[in-house]
mmCIF file of C-alpha atoms and ligand atoms in Angstrom:
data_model
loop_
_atom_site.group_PDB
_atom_site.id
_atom_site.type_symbol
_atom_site.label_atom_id
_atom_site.label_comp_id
_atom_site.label_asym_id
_atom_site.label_seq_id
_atom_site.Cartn_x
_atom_site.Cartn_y
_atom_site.Cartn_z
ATOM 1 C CA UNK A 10 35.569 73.389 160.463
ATOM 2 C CA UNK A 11 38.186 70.528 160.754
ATOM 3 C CA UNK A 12 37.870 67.216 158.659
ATOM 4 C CA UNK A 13 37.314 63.888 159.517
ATOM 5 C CA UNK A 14 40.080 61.913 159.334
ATOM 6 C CA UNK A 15 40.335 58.020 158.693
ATOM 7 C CA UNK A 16 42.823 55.469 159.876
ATOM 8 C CA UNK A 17 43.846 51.527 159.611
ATOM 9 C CA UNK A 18 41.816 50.746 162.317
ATOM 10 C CA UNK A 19 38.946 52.108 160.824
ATOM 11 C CA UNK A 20 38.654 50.301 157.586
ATOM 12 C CA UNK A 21 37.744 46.933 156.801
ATOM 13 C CA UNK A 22 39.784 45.156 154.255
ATOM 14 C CA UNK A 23 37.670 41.856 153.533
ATOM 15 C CA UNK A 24 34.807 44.376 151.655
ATOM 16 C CA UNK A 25 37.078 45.119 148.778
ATOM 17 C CA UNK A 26 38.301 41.658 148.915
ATOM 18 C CA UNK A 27 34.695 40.538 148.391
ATOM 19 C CA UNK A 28 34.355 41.967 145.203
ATOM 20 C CA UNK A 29 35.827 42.189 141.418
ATOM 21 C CA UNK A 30 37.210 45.107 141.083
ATOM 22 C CA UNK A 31 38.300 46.803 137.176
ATOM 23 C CA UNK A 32 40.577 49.466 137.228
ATOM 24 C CA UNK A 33 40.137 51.472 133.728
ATOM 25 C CA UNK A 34 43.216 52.912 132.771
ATOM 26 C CA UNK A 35 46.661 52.053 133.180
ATOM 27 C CA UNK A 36 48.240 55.363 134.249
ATOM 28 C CA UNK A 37 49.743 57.252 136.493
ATOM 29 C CA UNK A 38 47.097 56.106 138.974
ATOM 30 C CA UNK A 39 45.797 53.423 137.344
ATOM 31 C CA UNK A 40 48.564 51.100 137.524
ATOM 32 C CA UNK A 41 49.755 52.301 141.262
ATOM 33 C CA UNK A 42 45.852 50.873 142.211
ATOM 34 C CA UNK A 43 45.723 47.990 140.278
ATOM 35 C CA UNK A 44 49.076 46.799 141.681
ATOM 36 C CA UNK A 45 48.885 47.652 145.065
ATOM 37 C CA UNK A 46 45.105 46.110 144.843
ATOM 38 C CA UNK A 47 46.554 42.992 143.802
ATOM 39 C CA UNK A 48 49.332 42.721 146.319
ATOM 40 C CA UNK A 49 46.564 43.284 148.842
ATOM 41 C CA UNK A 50 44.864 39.973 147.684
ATOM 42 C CA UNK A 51 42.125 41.752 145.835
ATOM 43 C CA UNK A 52 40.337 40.173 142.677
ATOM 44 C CA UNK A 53 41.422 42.509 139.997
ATOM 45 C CA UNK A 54 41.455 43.104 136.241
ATOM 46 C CA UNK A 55 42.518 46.172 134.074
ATOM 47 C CA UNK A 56 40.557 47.410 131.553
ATOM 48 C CA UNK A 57 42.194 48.832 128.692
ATOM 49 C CA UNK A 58 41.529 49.803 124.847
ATOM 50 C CA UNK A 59 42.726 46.757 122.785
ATOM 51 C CA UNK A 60 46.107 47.756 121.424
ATOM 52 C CA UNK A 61 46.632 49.877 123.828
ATOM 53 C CA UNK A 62 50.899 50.346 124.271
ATOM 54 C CA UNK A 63 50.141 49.607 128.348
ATOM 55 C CA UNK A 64 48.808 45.973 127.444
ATOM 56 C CA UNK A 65 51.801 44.724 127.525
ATOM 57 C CA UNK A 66 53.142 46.241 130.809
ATOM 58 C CA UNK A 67 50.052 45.328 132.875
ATOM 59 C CA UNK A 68 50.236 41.757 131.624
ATOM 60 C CA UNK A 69 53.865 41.562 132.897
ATOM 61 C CA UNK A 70 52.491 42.629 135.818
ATOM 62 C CA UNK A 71 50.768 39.573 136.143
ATOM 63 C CA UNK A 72 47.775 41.374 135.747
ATOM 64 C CA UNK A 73 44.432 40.345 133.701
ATOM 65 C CA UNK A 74 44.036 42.474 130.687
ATOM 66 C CA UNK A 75 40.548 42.713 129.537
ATOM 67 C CA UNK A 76 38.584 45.491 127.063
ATOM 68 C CA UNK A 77 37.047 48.437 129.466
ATOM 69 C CA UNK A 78 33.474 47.073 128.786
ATOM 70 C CA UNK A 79 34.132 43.590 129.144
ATOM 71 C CA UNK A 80 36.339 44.534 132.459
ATOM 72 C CA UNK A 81 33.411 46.360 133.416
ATOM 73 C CA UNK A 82 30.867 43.787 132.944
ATOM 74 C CA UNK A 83 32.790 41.685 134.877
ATOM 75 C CA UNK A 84 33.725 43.542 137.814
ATOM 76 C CA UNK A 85 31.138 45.148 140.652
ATOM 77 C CA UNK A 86 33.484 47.565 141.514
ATOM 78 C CA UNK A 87 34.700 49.722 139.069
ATOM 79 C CA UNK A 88 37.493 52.315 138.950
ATOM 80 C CA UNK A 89 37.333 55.130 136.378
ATOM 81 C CA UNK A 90 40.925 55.933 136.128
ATOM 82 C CA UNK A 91 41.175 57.116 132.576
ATOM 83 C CA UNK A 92 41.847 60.964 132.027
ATOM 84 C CA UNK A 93 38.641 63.289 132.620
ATOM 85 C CA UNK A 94 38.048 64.698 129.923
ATOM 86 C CA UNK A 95 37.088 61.286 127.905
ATOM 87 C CA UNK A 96 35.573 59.398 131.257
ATOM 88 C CA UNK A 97 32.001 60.584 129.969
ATOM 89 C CA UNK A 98 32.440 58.429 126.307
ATOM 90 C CA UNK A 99 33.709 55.784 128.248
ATOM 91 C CA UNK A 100 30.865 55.617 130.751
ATOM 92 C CA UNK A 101 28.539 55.901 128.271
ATOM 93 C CA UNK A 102 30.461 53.016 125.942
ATOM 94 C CA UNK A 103 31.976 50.645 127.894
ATOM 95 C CA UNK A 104 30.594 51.452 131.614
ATOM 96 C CA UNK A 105 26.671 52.150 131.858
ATOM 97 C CA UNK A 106 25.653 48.961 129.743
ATOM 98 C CA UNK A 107 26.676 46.720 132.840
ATOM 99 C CA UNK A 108 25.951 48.610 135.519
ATOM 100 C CA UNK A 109 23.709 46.223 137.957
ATOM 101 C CA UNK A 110 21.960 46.911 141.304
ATOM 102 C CA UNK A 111 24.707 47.004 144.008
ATOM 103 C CA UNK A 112 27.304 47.635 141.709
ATOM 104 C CA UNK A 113 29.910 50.334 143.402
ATOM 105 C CA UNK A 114 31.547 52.828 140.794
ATOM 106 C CA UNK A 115 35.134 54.453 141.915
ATOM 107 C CA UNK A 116 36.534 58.025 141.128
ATOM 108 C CA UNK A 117 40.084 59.322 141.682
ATOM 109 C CA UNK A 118 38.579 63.052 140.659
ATOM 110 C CA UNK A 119 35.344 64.414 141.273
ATOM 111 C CA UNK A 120 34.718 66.467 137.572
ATOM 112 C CA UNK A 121 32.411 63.906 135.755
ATOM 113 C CA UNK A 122 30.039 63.063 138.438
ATOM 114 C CA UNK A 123 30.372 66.744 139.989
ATOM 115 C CA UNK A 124 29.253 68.150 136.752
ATOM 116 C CA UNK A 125 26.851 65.820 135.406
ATOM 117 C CA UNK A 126 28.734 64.398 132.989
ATOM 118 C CA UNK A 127 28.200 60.731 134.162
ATOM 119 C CA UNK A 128 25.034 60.575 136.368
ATOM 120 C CA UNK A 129 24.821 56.566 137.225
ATOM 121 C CA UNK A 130 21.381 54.801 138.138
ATOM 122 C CA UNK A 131 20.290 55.539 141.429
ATOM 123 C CA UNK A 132 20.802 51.641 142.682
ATOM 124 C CA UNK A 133 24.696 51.824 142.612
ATOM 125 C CA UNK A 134 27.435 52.959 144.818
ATOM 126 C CA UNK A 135 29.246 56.172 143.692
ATOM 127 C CA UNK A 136 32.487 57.455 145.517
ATOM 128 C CA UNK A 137 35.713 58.732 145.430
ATOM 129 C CA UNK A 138 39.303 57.576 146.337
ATOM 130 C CA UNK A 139 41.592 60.035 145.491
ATOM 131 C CA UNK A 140 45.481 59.825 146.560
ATOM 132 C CA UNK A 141 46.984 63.274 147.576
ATOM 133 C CA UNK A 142 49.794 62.236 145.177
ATOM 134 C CA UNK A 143 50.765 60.607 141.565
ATOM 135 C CA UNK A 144 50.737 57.221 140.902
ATOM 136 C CA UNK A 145 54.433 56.305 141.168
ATOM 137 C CA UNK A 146 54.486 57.549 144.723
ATOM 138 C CA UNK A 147 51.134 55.699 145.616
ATOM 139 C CA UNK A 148 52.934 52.153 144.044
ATOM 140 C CA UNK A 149 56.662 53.573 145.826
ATOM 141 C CA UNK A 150 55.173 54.068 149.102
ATOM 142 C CA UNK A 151 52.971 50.917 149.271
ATOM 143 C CA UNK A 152 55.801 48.869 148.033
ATOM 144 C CA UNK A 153 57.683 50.324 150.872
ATOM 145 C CA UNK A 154 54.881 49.177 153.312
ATOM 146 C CA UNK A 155 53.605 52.760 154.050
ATOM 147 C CA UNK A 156 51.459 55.183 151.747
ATOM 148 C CA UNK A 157 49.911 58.276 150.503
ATOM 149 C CA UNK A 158 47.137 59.670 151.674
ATOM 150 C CA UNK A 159 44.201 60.381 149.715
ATOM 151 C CA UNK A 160 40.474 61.435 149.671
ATOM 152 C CA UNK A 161 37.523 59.969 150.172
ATOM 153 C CA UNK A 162 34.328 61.089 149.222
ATOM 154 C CA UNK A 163 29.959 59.464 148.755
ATOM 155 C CA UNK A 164 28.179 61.206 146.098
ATOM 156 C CA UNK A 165 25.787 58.176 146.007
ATOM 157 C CA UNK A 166 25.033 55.223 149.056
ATOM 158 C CA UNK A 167 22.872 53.046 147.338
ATOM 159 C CA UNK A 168 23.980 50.299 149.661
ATOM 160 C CA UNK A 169 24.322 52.166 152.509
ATOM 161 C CA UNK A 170 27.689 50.848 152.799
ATOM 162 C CA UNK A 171 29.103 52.871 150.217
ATOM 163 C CA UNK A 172 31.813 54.938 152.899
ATOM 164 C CA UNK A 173 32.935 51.607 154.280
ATOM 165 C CA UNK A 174 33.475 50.174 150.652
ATOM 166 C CA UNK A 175 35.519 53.013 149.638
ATOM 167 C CA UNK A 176 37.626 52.917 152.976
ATOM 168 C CA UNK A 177 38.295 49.191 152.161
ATOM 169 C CA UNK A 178 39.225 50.200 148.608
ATOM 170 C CA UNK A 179 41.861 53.117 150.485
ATOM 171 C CA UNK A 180 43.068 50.212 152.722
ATOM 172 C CA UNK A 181 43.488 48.211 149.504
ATOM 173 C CA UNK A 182 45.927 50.874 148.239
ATOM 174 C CA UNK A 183 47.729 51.792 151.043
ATOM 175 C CA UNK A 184 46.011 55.090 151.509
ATOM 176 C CA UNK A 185 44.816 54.211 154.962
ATOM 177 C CA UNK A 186 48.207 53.988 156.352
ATOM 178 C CA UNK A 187 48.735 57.255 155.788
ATOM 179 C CA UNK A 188 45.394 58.641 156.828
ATOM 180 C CA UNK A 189 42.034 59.531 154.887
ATOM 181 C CA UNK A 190 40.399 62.974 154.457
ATOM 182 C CA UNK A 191 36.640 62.697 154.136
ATOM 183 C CA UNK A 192 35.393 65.089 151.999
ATOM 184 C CA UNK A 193 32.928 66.118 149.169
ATOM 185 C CA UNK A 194 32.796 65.518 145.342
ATOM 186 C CA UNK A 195 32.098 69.231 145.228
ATOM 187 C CA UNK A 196 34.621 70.283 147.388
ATOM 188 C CA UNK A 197 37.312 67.853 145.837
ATOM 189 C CA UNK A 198 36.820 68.746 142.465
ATOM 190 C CA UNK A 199 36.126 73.002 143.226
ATOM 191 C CA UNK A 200 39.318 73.275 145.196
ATOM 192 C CA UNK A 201 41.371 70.813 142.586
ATOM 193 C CA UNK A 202 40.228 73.409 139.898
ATOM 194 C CA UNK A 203 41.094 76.227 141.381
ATOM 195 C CA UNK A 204 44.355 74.931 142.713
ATOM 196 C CA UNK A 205 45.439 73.816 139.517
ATOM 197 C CA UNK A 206 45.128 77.379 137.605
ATOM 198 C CA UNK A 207 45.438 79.473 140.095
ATOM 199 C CA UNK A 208 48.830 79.014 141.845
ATOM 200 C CA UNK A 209 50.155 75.198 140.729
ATOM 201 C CA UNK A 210 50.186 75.441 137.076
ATOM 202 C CA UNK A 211 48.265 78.433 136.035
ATOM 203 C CA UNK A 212 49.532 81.079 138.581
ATOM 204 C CA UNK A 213 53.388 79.671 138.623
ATOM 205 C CA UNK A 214 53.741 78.752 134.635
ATOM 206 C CA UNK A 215 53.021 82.415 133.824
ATOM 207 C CA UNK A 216 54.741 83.887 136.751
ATOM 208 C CA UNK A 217 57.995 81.870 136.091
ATOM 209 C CA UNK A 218 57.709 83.479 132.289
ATOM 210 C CA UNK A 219 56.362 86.724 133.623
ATOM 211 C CA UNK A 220 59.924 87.012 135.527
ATOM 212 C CA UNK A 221 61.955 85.512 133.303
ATOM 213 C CA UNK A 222 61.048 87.759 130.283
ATOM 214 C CA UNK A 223 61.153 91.050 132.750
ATOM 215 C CA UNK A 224 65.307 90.206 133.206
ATOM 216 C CA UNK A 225 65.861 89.465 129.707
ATOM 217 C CA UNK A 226 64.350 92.322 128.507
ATOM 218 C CA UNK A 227 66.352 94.353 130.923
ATOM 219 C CA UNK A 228 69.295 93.005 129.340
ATOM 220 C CA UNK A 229 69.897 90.076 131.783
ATOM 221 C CA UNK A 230 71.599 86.813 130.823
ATOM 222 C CA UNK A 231 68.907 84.233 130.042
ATOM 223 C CA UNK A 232 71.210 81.794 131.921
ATOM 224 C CA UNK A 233 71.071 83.990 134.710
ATOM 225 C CA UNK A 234 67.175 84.567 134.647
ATOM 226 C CA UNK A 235 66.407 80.723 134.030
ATOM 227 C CA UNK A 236 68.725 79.775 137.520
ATOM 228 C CA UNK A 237 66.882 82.647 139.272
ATOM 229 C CA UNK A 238 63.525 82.393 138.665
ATOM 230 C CA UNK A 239 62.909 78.668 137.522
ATOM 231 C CA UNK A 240 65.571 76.180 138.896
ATOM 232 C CA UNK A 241 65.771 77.723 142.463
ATOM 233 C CA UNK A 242 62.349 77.133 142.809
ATOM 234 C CA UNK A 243 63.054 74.142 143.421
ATOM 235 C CA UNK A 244 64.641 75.081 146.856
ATOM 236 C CA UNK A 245 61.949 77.264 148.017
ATOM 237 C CA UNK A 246 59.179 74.503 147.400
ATOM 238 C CA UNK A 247 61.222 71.868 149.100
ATOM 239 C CA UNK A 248 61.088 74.338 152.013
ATOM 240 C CA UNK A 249 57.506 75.373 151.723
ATOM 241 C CA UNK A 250 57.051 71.260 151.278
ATOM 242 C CA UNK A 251 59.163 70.515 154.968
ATOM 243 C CA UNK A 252 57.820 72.962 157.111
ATOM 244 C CA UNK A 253 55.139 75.454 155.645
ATOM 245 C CA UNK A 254 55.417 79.525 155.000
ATOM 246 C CA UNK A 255 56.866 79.916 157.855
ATOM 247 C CA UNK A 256 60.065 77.919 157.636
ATOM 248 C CA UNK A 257 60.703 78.634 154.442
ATOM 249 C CA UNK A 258 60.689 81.975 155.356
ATOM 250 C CA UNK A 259 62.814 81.441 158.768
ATOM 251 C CA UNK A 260 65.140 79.509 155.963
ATOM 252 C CA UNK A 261 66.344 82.086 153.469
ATOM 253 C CA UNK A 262 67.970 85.386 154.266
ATOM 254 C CA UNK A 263 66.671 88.120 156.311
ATOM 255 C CA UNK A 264 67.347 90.207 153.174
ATOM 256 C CA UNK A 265 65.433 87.610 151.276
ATOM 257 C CA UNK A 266 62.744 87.954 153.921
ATOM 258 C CA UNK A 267 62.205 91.516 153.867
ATOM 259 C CA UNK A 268 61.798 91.494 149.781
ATOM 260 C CA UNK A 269 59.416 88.664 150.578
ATOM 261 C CA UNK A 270 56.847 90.709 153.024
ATOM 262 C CA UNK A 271 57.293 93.921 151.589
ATOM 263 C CA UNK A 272 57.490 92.560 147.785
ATOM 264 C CA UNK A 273 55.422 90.117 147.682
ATOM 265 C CA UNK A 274 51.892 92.278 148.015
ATOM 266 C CA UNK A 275 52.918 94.270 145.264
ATOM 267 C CA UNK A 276 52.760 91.209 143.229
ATOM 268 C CA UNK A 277 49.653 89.568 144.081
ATOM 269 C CA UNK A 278 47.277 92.978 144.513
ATOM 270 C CA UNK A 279 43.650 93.403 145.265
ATOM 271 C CA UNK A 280 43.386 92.867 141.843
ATOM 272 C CA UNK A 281 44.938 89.990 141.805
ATOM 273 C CA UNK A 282 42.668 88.810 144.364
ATOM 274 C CA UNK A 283 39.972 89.830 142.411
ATOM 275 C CA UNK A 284 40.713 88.200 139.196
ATOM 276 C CA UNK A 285 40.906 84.687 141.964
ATOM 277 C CA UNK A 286 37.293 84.968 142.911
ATOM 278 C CA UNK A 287 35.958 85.033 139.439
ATOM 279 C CA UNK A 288 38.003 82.552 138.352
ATOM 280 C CA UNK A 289 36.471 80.419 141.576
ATOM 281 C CA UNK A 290 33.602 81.897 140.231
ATOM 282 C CA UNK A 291 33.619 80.400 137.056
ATOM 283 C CA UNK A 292 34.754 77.104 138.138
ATOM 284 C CA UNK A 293 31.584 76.954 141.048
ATOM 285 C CA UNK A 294 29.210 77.864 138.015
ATOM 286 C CA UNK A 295 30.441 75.157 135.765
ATOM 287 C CA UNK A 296 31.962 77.633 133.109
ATOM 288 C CA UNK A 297 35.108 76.740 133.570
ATOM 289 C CA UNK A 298 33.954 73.218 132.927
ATOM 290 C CA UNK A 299 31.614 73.653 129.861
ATOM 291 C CA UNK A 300 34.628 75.039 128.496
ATOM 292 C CA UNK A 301 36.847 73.273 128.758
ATOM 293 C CA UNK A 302 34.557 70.181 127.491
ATOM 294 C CA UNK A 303 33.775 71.998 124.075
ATOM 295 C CA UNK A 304 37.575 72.461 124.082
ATOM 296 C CA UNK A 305 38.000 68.351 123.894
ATOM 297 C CA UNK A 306 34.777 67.862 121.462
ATOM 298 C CA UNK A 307 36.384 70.164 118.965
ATOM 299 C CA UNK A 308 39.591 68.469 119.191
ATOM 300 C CA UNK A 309 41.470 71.068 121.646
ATOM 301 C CA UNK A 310 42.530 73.320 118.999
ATOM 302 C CA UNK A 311 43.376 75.926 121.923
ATOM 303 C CA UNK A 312 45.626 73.832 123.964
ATOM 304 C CA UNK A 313 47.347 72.266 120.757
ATOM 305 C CA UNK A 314 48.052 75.648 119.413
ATOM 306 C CA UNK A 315 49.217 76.975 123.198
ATOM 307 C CA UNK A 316 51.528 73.630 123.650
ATOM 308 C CA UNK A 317 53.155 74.805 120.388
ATOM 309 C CA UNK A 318 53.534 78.176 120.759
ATOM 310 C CA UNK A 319 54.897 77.999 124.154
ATOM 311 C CA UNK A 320 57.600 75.313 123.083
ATOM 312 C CA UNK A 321 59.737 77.753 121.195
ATOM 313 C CA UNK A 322 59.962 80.124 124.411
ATOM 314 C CA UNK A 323 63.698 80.919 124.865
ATOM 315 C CA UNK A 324 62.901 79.974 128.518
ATOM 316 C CA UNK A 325 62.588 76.647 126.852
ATOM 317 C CA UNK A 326 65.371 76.711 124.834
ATOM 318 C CA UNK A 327 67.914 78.110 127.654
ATOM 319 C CA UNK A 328 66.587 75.333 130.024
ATOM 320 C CA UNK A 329 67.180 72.963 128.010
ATOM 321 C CA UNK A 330 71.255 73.510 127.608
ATOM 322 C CA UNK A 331 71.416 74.286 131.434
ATOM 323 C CA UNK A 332 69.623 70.834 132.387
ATOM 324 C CA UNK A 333 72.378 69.505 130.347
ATOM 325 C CA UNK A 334 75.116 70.984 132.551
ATOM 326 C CA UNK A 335 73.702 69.228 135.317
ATOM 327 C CA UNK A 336 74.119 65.576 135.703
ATOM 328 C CA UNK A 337 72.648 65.759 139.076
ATOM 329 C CA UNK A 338 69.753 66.208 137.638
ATOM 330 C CA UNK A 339 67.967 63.736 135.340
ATOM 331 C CA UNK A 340 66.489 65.912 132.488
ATOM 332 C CA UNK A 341 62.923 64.920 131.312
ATOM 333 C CA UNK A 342 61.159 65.907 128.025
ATOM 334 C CA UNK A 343 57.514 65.240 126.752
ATOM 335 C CA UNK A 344 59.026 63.534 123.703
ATOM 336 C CA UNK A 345 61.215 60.772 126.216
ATOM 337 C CA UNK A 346 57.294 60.177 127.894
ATOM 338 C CA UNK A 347 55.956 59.059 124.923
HETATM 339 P P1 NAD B 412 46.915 59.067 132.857
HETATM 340 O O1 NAD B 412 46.829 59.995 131.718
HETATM 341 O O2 NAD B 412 48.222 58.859 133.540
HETATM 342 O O3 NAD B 412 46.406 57.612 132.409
HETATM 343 C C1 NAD B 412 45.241 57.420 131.695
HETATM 344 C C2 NAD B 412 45.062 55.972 131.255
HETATM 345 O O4 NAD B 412 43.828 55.881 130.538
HETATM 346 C C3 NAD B 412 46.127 55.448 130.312
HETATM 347 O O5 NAD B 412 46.318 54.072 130.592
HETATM 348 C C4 NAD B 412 45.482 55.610 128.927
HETATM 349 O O6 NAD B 412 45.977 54.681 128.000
HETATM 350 C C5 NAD B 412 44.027 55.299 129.257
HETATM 351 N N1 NAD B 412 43.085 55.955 128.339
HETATM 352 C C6 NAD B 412 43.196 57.181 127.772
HETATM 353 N N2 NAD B 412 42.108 57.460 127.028
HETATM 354 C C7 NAD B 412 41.283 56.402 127.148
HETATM 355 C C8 NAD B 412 40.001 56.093 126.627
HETATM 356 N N3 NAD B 412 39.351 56.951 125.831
HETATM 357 N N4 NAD B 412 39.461 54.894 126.966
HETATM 358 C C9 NAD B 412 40.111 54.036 127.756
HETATM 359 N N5 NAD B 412 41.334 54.262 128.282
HETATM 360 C C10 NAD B 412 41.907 55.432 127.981
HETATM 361 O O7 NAD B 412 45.776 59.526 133.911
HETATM 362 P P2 NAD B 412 45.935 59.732 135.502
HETATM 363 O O8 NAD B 412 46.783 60.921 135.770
HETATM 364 O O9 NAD B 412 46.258 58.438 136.142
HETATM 365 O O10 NAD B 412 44.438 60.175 135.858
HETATM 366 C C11 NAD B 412 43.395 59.243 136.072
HETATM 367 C C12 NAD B 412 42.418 59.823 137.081
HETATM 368 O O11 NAD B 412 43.080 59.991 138.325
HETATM 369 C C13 NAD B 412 41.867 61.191 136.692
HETATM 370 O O12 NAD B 412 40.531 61.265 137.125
HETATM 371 C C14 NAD B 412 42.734 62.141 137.498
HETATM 372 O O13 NAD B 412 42.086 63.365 137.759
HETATM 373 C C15 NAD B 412 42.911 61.327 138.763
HETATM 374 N N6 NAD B 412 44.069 61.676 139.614
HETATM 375 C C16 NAD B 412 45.312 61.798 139.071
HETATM 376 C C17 NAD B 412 46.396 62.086 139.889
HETATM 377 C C18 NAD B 412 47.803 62.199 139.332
HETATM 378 O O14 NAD B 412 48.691 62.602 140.062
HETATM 379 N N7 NAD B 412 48.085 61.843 138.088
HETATM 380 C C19 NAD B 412 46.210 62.225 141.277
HETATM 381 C C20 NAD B 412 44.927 62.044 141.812
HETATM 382 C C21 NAD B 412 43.865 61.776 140.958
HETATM 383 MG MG1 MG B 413 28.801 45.340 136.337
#
C-alpha cells in the first residue's frame, strides 16, 4: 500500500481564492496559514479571543482581527487552528451557530472530528490540511518560495468538491510545492497518537531520564551523563533526519554500530513491543482519548502536577548550566515563551 501523492499541478488555486476563509488561532500554525494565505491573495481574517496577547501581532501583520464567532460567521471556510483539547467548546460557541449549507470546515489534526467531539451538519465540507511540520517552518519555507509538506484528508464531501477545496487551501500555504499525502482522519490522528507517546515524546522523554539517572546513580558525573545521553542526540537525529537508519548507522563508529545491533534489542524487548500494541490499543478504542478529555474538564490536575514535578529533575538543573556554556547554542525556556 503506497499513498497518493499530490503536486502543483494538481491543485487549483482560484477555489480558495473564491472564498472567506477564518483561521482560529494565532499559533504555531495558525499564523504560518493565515500569512502565507494572505500572501497568496486569499480573503482572510483571524479569529481570536478579544484580548487575546496575539491581537496585536496579527494586526501588524496587516491582518483582520475579528472574535472566533464573528470570524466564523463571516467566513465559508473555516480553519480550526486552536489547540485540541478546547476545539470542541469552541465549535460548539463560536463555530456551529454559523455553519451554512456549503460551508467547508478545515482541520490541521484529526482528534475532534475522529472522535466525535465536533460532528458538523451533514451539508458542509469537512477536511484536513495538516503540514508535516510547525508553523515557523510552514511561514520560513513559503517565504522562501518553497514549502512543507502536509496532509490532506475528507471526512465529509458535502459538495463533492471537498478534496479539490482542501488541495487549493494546501496550494494556498505552500504545502503543494512540497507535495501532499492523501490520507485518512483516522489514520492521521491514530498514527499522530501513537507517534507522539510512543517514541517522540513519550518513548524518548523517559528514555533520556531512564539513562541519565542509570549513570548518576553509578556514580557518573551529571555533566557527563547530560552530554551523553541528551545533547548528542542531537547528532544522531540529524543523521537519522539526512539519510534514514541506515546512514546514521553507516555514520558513527563500527564500535558504535555493534552496541547498536546487539544493544539495542535488549532495550526495546518483546515486552516492550507488547506494552506498544496496547498502547495502540488504547488509542484505536478511544481510551486514550476519553482520557485525556476528562484530564482538560477537570482542569489537568495530572499534567500540572507532572510539569512540576519533573522541573526539579537534576537532568534539568545540570542542563541548564551546560546550555549556558554554549553560546552556539541559543538556550530556550518555557518561561522566555510566555
Ligand atoms: P498553538 O498552541 O501554537 O496555538 C493556539 C492558538 O489558539 C493561540 O493563538 C491561542 O491563543 C489560541 N487559543 C487557545 N485557546 C483558545 C480558545 N479556547 N479559543 C480560541 N482561541 C484559543 O497551537 P498549534 O500548535 O498551532 O496547533 C493548532 C492545531 O494545529 C492543532 O490541531 C494541532 O494538532 C495542529 N498541528 C500543529 C502542528 C505543530 O507543529 N504545532 C503541526 C501540525 C498540526
Ligand atoms: Mg459560516
Amino acid at each position: 500500500m503506497s499513498a497518493t501523492m499530490y503536486y502543483e499541478a494538481d491543485a487549483d488555486p482560484t477555489l480558495v481564492a473564491q472564498r472567506k476563509v477564518a483561521v482560529l488561532g494565532f499559533g504555531s500554525q495558525g499564523h504560518a496559514h493565515a500569512l502565507n494565505l494572505k500572501d497568496s491573495g486569499v480573503d482572510v481574517a483571524v479569529g481570536l479571543r478579544p484580548g487575546s496577547h496575539r491581537e496585536g501581532t496579527a494586526a501588524d501583520a496587516g491582518l483582520t482581527v475579528m472574535a472566533p464567532a464573528a470570524a466564523a460567521e463571516w467566513a465559508d471556510l473555516i480553519m480550526v487552528l486552536v489547540p485540541d483539547q478546547y476545539q470542541q467548546s469552541l465549535y460548539s460557541e463560536a463555530i456551529a451557530p454559523s455553519m451554512r449549507e456549503g460551508d467547508a470546515l478545515f482541520f490541521a489534526h484529526g482528534f475532534n472530528i475522529h472522535f466525535g467531539y465536533v460532528s458538523p451538519p451533514e451539508d458542509v465540507d469537512v477536511a484536513m490540511v495538516a503540514p508535516k511540520g510547525p508553523g515557523h517552518l510552514v511561514r520560513r519555507q513559503y517565504q522562501a518560495g518553497s514549502g512543507v509538506p502536509a496532509l490532506v484528508a475528507i471526512h465529509q464531501d458535502a459538495s463533492g468538491e471537498a478534496k479539490s477545496l482542501a488541495l487549493s487551501y494546501a496550494h494556498g500555504i505552500g504545502a503543494t510545492r512540497a507535495g501532499v499525502i492523501e490520507t485518512t482522519f483516522k489514520a492521521e490522528t491514530e498514527t499522530d497518537l501513537f507517534g507522539e507517546q510512543v517514541i517522540l515524546c513519550g518513548g524518548v522523554d523517559e528514555m533520556i531520564r531512564a539513562a541519565f539517572e542509570t549513570l548518576t546513580e553509578a556514580g557518573y558525573e551529571p555533566e557527563m551523563a547530560y552530554f551523553e545521553v541528551l545533547h548528542e542526540l542531537k547528532l544522531i537525529v540529524d543523521l537519522l533526519f539526512e539519510g534514514g537508519l541506515a546512514w546514521m548507522r553507516y555514520s558513527v563508529s563500527d564500535t558504535a554500530e555493534y552496541g547498536d545491533i546487539t544493544r539495542g534489542p535488549r532495550i526495546v524487548t518483546e515486552q516492550t513491543r507488547e506494552a506498544m500494541r496496547r498502547i495502540l490499543g488504547e488509542i484505536q478504542s478511544g481510551r486514550f482519548a476519553e482520557e485525556w478529555m476528562a484530564e482538560v474538564a477537570s482542569g489537568t490536575p495530572n499534567l500540572l502536577a507532572a510539569r512540576r514535578a519533573l522541573a526539579d529533575h537534576p537532568i534539568e538543573v545540570v542542563g541548564k548550566d551546560l546550555r549556558n556554556m554554549m553560546p552556539f547554542l541559543v538556550a530556550k525556556t518555557p518561561e522566555d515563551d510566555q
